[in-house]
C-alpha positions as CSV (number, residue, x, y, z in Angstrom):
1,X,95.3,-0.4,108.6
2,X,98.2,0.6,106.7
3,X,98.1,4.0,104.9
4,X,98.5,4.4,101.3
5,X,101.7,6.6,101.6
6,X,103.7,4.0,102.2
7,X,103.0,2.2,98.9
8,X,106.4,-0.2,97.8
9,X,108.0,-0.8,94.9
10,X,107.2,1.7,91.6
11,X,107.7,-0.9,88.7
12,X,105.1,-3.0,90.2
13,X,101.3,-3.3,89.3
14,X,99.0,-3.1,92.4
15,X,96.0,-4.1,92.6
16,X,92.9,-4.6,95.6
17,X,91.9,-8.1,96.2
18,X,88.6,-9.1,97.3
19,X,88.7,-12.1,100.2
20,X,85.3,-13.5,101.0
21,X,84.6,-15.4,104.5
22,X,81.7,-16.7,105.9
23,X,81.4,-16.1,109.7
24,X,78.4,-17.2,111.9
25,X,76.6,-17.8,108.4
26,X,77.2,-14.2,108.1
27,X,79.1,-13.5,104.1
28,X,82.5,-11.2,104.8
29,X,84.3,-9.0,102.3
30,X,87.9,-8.4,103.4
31,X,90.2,-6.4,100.8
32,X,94.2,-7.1,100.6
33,X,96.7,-4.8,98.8
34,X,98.4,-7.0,96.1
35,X,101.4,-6.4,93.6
36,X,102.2,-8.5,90.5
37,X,105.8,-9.2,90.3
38,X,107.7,-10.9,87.5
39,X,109.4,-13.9,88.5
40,X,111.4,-16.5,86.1
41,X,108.5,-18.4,86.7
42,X,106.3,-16.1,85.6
43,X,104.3,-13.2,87.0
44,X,103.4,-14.0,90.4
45,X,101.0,-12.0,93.0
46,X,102.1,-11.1,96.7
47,X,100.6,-9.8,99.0
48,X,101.6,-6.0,100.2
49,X,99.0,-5.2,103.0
50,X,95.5,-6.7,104.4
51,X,93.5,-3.8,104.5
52,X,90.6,-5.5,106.6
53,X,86.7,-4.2,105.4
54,X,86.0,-1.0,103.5
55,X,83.3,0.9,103.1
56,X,82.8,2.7,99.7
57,X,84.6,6.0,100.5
58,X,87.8,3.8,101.6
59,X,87.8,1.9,98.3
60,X,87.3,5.3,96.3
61,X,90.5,6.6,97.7
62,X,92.5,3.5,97.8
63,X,92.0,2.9,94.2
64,X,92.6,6.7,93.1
65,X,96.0,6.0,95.1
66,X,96.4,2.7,93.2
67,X,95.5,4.2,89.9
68,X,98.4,7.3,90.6
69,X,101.0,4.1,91.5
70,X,100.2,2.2,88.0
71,X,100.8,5.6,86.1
72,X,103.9,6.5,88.5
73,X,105.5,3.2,87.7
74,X,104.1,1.3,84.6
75,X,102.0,4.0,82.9
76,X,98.9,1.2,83.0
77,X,96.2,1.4,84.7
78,X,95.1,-1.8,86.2
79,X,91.7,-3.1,86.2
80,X,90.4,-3.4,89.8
81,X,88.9,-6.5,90.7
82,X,89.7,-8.9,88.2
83,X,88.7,-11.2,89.4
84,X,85.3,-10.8,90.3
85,X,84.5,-8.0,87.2
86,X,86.1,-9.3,84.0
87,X,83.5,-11.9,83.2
88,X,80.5,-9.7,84.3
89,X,81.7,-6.9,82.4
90,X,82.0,-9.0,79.1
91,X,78.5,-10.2,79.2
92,X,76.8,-7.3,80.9
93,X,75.0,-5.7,77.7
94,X,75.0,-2.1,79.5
95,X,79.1,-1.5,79.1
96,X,81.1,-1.5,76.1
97,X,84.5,-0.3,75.1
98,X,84.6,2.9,74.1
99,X,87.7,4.2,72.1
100,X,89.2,7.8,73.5
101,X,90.3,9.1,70.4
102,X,87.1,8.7,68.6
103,X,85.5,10.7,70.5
104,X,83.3,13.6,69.0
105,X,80.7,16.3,69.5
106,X,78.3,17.4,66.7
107,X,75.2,19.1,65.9
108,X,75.6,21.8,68.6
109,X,72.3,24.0,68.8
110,X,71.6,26.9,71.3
111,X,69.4,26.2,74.3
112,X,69.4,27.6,77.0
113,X,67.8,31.2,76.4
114,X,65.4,29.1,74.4
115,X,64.5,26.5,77.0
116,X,64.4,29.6,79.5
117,X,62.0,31.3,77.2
118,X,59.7,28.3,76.6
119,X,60.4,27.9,80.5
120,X,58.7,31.5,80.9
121,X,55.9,30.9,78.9
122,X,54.6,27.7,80.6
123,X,54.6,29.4,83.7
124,X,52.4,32.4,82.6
125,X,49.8,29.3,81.8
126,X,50.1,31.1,77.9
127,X,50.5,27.7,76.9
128,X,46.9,26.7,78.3
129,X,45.6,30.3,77.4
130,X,46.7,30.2,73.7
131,X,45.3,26.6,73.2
132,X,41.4,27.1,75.2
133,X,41.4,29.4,72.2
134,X,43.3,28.3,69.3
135,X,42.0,24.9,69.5
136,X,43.5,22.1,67.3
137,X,40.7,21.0,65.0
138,X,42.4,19.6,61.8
139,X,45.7,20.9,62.4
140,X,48.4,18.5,62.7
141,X,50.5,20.5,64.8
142,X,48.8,22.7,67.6
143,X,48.4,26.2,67.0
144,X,49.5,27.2,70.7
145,X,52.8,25.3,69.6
146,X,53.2,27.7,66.6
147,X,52.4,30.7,68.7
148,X,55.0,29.6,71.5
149,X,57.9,29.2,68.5
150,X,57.4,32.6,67.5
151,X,57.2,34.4,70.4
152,X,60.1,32.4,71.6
153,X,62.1,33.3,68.2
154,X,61.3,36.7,68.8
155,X,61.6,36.8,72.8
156,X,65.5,34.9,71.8
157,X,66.7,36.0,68.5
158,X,63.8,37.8,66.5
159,X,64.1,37.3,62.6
160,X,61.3,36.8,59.9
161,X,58.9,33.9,59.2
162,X,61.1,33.0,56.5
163,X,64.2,32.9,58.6
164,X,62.5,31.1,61.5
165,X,61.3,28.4,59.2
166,X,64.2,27.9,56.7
167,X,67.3,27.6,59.4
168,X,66.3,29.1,63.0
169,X,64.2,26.2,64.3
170,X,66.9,23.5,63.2
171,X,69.7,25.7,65.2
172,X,67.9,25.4,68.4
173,X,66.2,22.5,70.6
174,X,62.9,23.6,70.3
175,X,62.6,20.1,67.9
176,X,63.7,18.3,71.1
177,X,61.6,20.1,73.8
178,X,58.2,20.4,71.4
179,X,58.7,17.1,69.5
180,X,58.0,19.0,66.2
181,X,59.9,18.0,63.5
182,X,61.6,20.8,61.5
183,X,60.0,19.6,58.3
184,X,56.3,20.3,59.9
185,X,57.9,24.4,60.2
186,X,56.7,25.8,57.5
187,X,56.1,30.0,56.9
188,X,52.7,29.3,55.9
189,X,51.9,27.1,58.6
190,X,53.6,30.3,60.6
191,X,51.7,32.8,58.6
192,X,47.8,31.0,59.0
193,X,48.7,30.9,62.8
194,X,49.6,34.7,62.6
195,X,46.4,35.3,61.0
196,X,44.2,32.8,63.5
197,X,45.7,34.9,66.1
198,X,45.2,38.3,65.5
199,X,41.3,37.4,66.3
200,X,41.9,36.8,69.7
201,X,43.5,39.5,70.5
202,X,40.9,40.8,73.1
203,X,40.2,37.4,74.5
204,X,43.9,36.2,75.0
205,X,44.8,39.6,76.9
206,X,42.0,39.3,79.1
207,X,43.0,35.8,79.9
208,X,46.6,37.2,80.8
209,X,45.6,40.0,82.9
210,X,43.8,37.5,85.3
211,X,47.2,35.4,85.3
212,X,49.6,38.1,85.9
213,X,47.2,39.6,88.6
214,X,47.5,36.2,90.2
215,X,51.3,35.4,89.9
216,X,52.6,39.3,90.8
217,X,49.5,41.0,92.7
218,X,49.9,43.9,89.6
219,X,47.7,46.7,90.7
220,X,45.1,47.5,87.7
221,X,43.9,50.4,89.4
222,X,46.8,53.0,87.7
223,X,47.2,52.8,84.0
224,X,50.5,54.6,82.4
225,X,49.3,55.2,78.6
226,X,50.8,56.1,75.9
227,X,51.9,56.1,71.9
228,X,54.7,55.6,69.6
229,X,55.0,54.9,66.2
230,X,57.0,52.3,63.9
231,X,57.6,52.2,60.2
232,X,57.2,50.3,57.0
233,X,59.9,49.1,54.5
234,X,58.7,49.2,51.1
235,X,55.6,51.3,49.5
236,X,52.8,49.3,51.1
237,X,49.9,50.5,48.8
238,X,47.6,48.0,49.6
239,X,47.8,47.9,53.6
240,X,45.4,50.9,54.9
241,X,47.0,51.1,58.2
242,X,50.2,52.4,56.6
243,X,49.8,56.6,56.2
244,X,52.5,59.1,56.7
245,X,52.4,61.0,59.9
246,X,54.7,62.6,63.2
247,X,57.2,59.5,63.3
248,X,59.2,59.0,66.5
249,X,61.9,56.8,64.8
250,X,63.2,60.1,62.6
251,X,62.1,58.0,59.3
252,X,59.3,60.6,57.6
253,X,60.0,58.7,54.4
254,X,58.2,55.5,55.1
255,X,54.9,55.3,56.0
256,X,54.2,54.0,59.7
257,X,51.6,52.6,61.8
258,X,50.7,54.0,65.7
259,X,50.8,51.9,68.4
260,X,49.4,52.7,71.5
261,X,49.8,50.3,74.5
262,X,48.4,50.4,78.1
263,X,50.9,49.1,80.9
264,X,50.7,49.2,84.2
265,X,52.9,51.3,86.9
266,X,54.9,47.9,87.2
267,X,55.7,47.6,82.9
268,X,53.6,44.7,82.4
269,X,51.2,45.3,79.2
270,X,47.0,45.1,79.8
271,X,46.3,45.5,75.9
272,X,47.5,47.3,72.7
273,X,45.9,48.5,69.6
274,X,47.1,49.2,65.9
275,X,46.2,52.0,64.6
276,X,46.4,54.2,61.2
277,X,50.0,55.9,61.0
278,X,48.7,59.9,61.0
279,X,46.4,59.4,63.7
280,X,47.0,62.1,66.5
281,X,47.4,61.4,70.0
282,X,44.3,62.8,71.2
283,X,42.0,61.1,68.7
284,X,43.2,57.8,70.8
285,X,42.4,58.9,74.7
286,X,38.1,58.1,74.4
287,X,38.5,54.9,72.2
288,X,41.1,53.2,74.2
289,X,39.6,54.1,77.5
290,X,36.1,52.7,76.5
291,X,37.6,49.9,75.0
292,X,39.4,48.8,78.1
293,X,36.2,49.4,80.1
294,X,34.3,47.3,78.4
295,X,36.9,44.3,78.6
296,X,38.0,45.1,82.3
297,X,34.8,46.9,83.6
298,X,34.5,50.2,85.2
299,X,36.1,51.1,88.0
300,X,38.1,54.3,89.4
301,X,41.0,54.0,87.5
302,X,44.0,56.5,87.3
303,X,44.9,57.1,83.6
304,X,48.6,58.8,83.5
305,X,49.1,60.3,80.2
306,X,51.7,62.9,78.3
307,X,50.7,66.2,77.2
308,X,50.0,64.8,73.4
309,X,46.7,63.5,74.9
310,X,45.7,66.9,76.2
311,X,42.1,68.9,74.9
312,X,39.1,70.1,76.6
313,X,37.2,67.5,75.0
314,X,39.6,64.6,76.8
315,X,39.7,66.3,79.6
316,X,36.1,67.3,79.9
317,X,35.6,62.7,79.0
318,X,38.0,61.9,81.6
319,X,36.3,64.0,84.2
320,X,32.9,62.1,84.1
321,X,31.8,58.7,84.9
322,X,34.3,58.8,88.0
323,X,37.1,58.7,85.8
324,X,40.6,59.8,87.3
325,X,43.5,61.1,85.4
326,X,47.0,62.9,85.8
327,X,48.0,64.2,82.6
328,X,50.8,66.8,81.5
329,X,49.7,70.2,80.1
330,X,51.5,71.7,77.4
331,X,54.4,74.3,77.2
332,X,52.4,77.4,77.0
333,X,50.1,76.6,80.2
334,X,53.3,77.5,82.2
335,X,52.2,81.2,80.9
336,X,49.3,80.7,83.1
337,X,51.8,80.2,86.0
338,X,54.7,82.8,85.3
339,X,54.0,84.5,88.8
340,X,53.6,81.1,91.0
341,X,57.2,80.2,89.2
342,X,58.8,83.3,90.8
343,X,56.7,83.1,94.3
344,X,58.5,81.2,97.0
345,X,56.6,77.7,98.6
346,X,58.9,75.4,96.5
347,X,59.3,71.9,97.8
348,X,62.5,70.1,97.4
349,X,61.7,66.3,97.1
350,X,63.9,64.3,99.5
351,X,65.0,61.6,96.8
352,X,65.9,64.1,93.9
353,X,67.8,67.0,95.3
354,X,67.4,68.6,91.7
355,X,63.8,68.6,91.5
356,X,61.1,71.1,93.2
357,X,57.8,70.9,92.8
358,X,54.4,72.9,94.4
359,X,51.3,71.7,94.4
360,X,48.0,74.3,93.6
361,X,44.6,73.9,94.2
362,X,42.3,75.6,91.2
363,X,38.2,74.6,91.5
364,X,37.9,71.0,91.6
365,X,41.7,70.4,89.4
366,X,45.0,70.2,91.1
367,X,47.8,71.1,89.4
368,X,51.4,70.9,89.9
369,X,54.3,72.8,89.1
370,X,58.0,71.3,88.7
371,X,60.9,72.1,87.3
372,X,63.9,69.7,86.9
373,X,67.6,71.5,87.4
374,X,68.7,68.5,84.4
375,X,66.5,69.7,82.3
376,X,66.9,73.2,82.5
377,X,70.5,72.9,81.8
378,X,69.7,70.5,78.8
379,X,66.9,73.2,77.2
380,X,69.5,76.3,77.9
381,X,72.1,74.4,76.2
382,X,69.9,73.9,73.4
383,X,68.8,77.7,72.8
384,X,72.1,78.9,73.3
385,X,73.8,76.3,70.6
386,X,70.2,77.7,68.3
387,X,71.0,81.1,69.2
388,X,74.7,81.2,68.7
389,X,73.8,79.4,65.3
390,X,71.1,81.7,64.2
391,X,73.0,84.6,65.1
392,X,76.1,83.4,62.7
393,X,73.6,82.6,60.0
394,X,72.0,86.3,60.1
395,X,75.5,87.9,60.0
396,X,76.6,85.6,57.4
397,X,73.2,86.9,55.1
398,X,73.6,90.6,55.8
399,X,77.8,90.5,54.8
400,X,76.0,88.5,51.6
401,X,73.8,91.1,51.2
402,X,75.9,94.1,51.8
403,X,78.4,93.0,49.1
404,X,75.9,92.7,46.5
405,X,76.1,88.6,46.4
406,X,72.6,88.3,47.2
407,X,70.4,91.0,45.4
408,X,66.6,89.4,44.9
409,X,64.0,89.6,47.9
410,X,62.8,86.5,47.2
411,X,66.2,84.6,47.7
412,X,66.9,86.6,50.6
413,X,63.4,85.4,52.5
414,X,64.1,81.3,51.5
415,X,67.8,81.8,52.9
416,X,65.8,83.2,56.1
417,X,63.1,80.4,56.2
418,X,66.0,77.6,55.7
419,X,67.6,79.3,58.5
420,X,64.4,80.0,61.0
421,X,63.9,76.0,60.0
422,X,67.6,74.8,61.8
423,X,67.1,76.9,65.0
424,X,63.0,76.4,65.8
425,X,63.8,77.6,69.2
426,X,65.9,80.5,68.8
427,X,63.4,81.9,66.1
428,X,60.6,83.3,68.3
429,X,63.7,85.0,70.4
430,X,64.4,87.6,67.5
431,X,62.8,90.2,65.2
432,X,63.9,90.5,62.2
433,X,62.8,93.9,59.9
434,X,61.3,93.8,56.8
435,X,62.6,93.7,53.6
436,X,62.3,96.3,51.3
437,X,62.1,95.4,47.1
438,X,65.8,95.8,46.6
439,X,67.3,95.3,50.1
440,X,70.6,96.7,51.2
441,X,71.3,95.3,54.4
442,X,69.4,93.4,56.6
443,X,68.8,94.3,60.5
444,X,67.1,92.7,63.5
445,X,66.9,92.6,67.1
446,X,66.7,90.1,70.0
447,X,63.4,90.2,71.9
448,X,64.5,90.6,75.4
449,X,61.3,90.0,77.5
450,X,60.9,86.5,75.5
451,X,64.5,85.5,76.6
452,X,63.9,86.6,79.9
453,X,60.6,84.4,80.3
454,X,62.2,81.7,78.4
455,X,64.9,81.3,80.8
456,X,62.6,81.3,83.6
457,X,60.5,78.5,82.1
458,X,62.9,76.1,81.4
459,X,63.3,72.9,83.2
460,X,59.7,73.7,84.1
461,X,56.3,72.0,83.3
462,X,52.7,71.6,84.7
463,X,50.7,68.5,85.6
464,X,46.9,68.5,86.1
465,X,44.9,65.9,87.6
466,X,41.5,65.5,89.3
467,X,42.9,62.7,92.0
468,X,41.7,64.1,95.6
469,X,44.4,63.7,98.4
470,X,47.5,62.9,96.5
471,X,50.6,65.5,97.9
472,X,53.4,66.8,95.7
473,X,55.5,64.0,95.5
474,X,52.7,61.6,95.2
475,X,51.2,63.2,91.8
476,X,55.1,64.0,90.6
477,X,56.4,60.3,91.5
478,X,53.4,58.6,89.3
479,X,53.8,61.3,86.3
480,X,57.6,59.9,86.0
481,X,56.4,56.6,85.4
482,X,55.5,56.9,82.3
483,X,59.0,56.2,81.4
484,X,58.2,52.6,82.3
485,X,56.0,53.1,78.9
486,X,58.9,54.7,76.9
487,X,60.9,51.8,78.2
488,X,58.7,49.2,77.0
489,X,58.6,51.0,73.5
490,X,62.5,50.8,73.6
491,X,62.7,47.2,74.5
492,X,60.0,46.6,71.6
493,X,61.9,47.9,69.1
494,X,65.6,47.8,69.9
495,X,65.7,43.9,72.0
496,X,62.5,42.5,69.8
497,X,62.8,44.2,67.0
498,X,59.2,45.7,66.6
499,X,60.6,48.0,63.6
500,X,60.6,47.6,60.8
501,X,57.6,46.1,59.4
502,X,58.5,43.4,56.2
503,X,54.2,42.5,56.5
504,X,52.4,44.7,53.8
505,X,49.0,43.2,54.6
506,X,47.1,44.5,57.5
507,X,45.9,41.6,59.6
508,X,49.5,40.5,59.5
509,X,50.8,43.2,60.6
510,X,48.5,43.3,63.9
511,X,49.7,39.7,64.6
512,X,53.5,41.0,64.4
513,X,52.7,43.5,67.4
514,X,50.6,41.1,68.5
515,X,53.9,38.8,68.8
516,X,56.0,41.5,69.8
517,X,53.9,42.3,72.9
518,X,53.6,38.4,74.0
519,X,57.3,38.7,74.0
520,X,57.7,41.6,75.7
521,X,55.6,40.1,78.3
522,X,57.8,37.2,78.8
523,X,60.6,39.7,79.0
524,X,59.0,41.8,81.2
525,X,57.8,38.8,83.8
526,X,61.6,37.7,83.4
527,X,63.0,41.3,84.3
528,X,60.8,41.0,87.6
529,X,61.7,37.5,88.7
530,X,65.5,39.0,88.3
531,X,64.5,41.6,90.6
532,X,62.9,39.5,92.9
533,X,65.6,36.8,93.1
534,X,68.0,40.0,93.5
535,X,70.8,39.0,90.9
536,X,73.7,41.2,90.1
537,X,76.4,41.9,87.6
538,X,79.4,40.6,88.0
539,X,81.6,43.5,89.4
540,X,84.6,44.2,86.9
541,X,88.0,43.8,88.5
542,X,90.1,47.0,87.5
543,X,93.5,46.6,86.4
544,X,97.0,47.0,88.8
545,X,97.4,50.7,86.9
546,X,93.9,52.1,87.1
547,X,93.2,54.4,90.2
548,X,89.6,54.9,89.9
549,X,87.4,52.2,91.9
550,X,85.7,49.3,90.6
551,X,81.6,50.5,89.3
552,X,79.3,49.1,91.8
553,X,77.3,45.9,90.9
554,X,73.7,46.6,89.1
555,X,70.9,44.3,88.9
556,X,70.9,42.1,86.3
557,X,68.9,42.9,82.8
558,X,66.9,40.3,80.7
559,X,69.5,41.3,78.1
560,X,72.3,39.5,80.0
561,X,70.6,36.9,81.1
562,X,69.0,35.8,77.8
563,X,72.7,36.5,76.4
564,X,74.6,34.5,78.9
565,X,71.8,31.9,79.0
566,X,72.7,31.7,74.6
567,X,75.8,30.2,75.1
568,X,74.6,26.8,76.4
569,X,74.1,24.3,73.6
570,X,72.4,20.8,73.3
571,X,74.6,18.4,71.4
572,X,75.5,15.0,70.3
573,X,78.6,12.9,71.6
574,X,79.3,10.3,69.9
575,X,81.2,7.3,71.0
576,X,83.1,5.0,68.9
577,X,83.2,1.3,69.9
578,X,85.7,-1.4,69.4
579,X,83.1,-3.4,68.0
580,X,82.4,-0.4,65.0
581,X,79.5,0.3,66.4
582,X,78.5,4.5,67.5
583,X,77.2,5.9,70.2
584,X,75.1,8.7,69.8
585,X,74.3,10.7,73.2
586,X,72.5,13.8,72.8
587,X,73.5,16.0,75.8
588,X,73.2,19.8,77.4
589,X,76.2,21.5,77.8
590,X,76.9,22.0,81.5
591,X,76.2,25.6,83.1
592,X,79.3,27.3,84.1
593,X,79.4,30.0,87.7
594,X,77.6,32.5,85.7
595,X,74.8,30.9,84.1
596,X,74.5,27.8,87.0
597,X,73.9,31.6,89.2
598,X,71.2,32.7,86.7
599,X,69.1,29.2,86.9
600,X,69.7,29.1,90.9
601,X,68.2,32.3,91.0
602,X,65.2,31.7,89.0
603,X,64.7,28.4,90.1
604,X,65.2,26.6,87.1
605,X,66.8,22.9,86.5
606,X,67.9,22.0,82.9
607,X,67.9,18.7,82.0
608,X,70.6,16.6,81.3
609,X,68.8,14.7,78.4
610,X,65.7,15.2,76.4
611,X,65.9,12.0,73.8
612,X,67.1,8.5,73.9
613,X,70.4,7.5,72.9
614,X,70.7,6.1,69.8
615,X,73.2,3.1,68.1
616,X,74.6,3.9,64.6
């Protein structure tokens, strides 16, 4: 067989040429390398080379080679097969001619963090859960459809009822994966689904607890607990939920709702509840737990809590009925403990070189005493920027006073409350003497023993807990899981935008959370199967100048994923025929390294195509 590299003449047109045989009644291909020469008499065909048989990997290569010649020489590519092709080609109804420079892509819509999403939720069975008890009756579009839309709007790119139905459905291929037409999303078809929703609540999250125990083995058996709080926008008068109270977001102005929200040690949520904006942390601790008793049953659960739960009264409920708790006691118990904090029998915990901790046995309570070399350095930084402050602000009154600028009693004690108001922590530190009618100067004193105890308290704080045979690190490790809570609180307000609440009535604004939480739980199962499939960051190549070494890969986050995942769109080419005719074929954008890494991971396959293709 001759090799391609020896290919002749440039300024001719090659071509392969089928020869057909039949040997032994047996029907033979053979294939001949042929060129098209101009003669006087016309273009005549010779042949270069008989190439014998090929199989389909030969004739791949010989015609790229042949293709390469055309282009080399005439700048035309020849049609292979003549022959044989030109005929079936004009009357096969499956090819057409296509011109190049019509060529177009329109209606680009995101897809793939929504078809991951919607990906997520059919394989938490939510689909199956949502509709067994939001069942069709007379609605033309399935409820469980309407609840999937927004939890993927809010799980993808959270905005308002309003915004979801006027423009956010068109801009994604939900219309092609659901087969709901944009005009049937409406925001009072969203809004009656909200309001169908919010009445199983209790049923829905019991439904989910049995499916997440299935698909992750989650250990129900330790409950992290705890409360934040989000605000309104507007004056909602008529929405009884909405009071002013302690706000964690720094917004005192608006009125807010609580929220308190059961995960376990692993993040994933068991159940939630809404609750009036000034109620206080302890009220919470013997409703919830009853309330996830009667819809889990009784067992001997661990309930973790902060130190806004603790009383005697929750302490005393928590106690009984083989109840188990490990809960944080306030600032002043450490009083209790001011010897034990100077005593030796410290523990240094293998894993955190900055924490020690010692465990005490009191009656039928252990308790446990840590302090955290971080924190103390954070708290003594604090005092001595409240100190330094208050100390400037007391000099700054008595030079006031001395020169006669400040005269009257009265305006001397608010310029001392404004000031005892900026530096809470420095106040109880100093004494300041009192003011006669028509004060001259003003004097005071820093109360040494209270600095002294103060700076052996900080970074320090006491755990109690009625769990038999847990040691140090065991009751210290489990406390520090509550940040798994304050985590899901963060991702509920900053990635799914929890806060603020737009919904004035109050069954509405249950199904928001409500929405929020489903979300979080598809996040949530996402962050795990990104742990599980162990995906990293891409490591950062640092530039030819920079000394200091690259930063080590970290897992990868929902964030990124959901963000690189955004990028893919589902389109429509279209292809302009020679016969006027358009061809419209709606496509996915191809993955690229990154994203083709993510789907590997998670072991999922996007689809090429999700319609038919249409003629214009």
């Amino acid at each position: 067989m001759i090799a391609p590299a020896i290919l002749p003449l440039k300024e001719a047109a090659v071509f392969l040429r089928p020869y057909h045989r039949t040997v032994a009644g047996k029907k033979l291909t053979y294939y001949a390398l042929v060129e098209s020469v101009r003669t006087p008499a016309g273009p005549r065909q010779r042949v270069v080379a008989h190439l014998g048989e090929l199989n389909h990997d030969q004739q791949r290569r010989w015609q790229r080679t042949i293709v390469f010649h055309n282009r080399q020489g005439e700048a035309q590519q020849l049609r292979l097969f003549p022959e044989d092709t030109e005929a079936a080609l004009d009357d096969d109804p499956d090819v057409v001619r296509i011109r190049l420079s019509k060529v177009g892509w329109t209606n680009p819509r995101t897809f793939g963090a929504i078809y991951l999403a919607r990906w997520l939720w059919r394989y938490l069975k939510l689909d199956d859960i949502v509709a067994r008890h939001l069942p069709t009756g007379k609605h033309t579009v399935r409820p469980a459809d309407i609840v999937a839309i927004e939890v993927i709007n809010r799980l993808c790119a959270p905005c308002s009822e309003f915004a979801l139905a006027e423009h956010w459905y068109a801009s994604t291929g939900l219309e092609d994966l659901l087969g709901i037409a944009d005009a049937e999303i409406t925001k009072d078809r969203l809004y009656r689904t909200l309001d169908g929703l919010r009445l199983i609540k209790a049923a829905l999250e019991k439904d989910l607890q049995q499916q997440l125990r299935t698909l992750f083995d989650l250990d129900y058996e330790l409950l992290l607990y705890d409360l934040t709080s989000t605000y309104f926008e507007g004056l909602a008068d008529s929405n009884p939920l909405a009071q002013r109270g302690y706000s964690r977001d720094r917004r005192s102005d608006c009125k807010q709702i609580v929220i308190a929200l059961v995960v376990t040690r692993e993040g994933f949520p068991l159940a939630h509840e809404c609750l009036v904006g000034n109620t206080q942390d302890g009220q919470t601790v013997q409703t919830l737990v009853r309330t996830i008793e009667k819809r889990f049953g009784t067992c001997r659960r661990v309930w973790v809590m902060d130190r806004g739960m603790i009383s005697k009264d929750n302490l005393a409920f928590l106690s009984r009925a083989g109840r188990r708790y490990l809960i944080a006691l306030k600032r002043g118990a450490l009083t209790k403990f001011a010897k034990e904090l100077t005593r030796p029998g410290w523990e240094r915990l293998p894993d955190h070189e900055e924490v020690e901790v010692k465990r005490l046995c009191r009656g039928r309570s252990t308790f446990l005493l840590a302090r955290s070399l971080p924190r103390r350095r954070k708290e003594r930084a604090i005092r001595r920027r409240q100190l330094l402050k208050l100390y400037r602000g007391l000099r700054g009154l008595q030079r006031r006073i001395v020169a006669g600028r400040l005269k009257k009693r009265d305006k001397i004690l608010e310029a001392l409350g404004r000031l005892k108001g900026f530096c809470p922590k420095a106040t109880p530190l100093v004494l300041i003497a009192t003011l006669p009618e028509k004060p001259t100067t003003l004097t005071w004193s820093w109360k040494i023993s209270k600095i002294k105890g103060a700076l052996l308290r900080d970074g320090a704080y006491v755990l109690r807990s009625n769990q038999p045979g847990w040691q140090a690190g065991e009751l210290w490790h489990t406390y520090m899981q509550l940040t798994v809570v304050e985590k899901a609180f963060r991702v509920l307000k900053s990635e799914l935008l929890l806060r603020p609440l737009w919904h004035h009535y109050p069954e509405r604004v249950e199904a928001h959370v409500f929405i929020c939480v489903l979300a979080y739980t598809l996040w949530k199962t996402l962050d795990h199967l990104l742990k599980q499939a162990g995906l990293l960051t891409e490591i950062r190549k640092p530039a030819e100048d920079e000394t200091s070494s690259s930063p080590e890969p970290r897992p990868l986050t929902p964030e990124v994923a959901l963000r690189e995942l955004h990028k893919l769109d589902i389109g429509d080419i279209q292809l302009e025929t020679t016969e006027g005719q358009t061809l419209v074929l709606r496509r996915v954008a191809r993955p690229d390294a990154t994203q083709a890494k993510i789907l590997r991971g998670l072991g999922v396959e996007l689809p090429e195509r999700l319609s038919a293709d249409r003629i214009l």
